[in-house]
């Protein structure tokens, strides 16, 4: 039971990290394009 809960928690954390990370990358690329 706890194992399943931990897996679900990890999956949610990974989704959140990916969403934040990709959002930052998109902002970075947009900034670089604006400077070019």
C-alpha positions as semicolon CSV with decimal commas, in nm:
position;residue;x (nm);y (nm);z (nm)
1;X;0,000;0,000;0,000
2;X;0,271;0,246;0,100
3;X;0,476;0,141;-0,203
4;X;0,193;0,230;-0,440
5;X;0,143;0,563;-0,261
6;X;0,513;0,643;-0,293
7;X;0,508;0,561;-0,665
8;X;0,207;0,785;-0,723
9;X;0,371;1,067;-0,526
10;X;0,692;1,028;-0,728
11;X;0,503;1,030;-1,057
12;X;0,319;1,348;-0,961
13;X;0,646;1,512;-0,854
14;X;0,810;1,416;-1,184
15;X;0,518;1,564;-1,380
16;X;0,543;1,888;-1,183
17;X;0,921;1,908;-1,230
18;X;0,894;1,839;-1,603
19;X;0,622;2,100;-1,649
20;X;0,826;2,361;-1,461
21;X;1,149;2,265;-1,638
22;X;1,001;2,278;-1,987
23;X;0,831;2,607;-1,907
24;X;1,166;2,755;-1,805
25;X;1,333;2,619;-2,119
26;X;1,065;2,774;-2,340
27;X;1,112;3,110;-2,168
28;X;1,489;3,081;-2,211
29;X;1,461;3,002;-2,583
30;X;1,215;3,288;-2,630
31;X;1,460;3,525;-2,460
32;X;1,748;3,402;-2,677
33;X;1,541;3,445;-2,992
34;X;1,454;3,798;-2,882
35;X;1,824;3,881;-2,836
36;X;1,931;3,729;-3,169
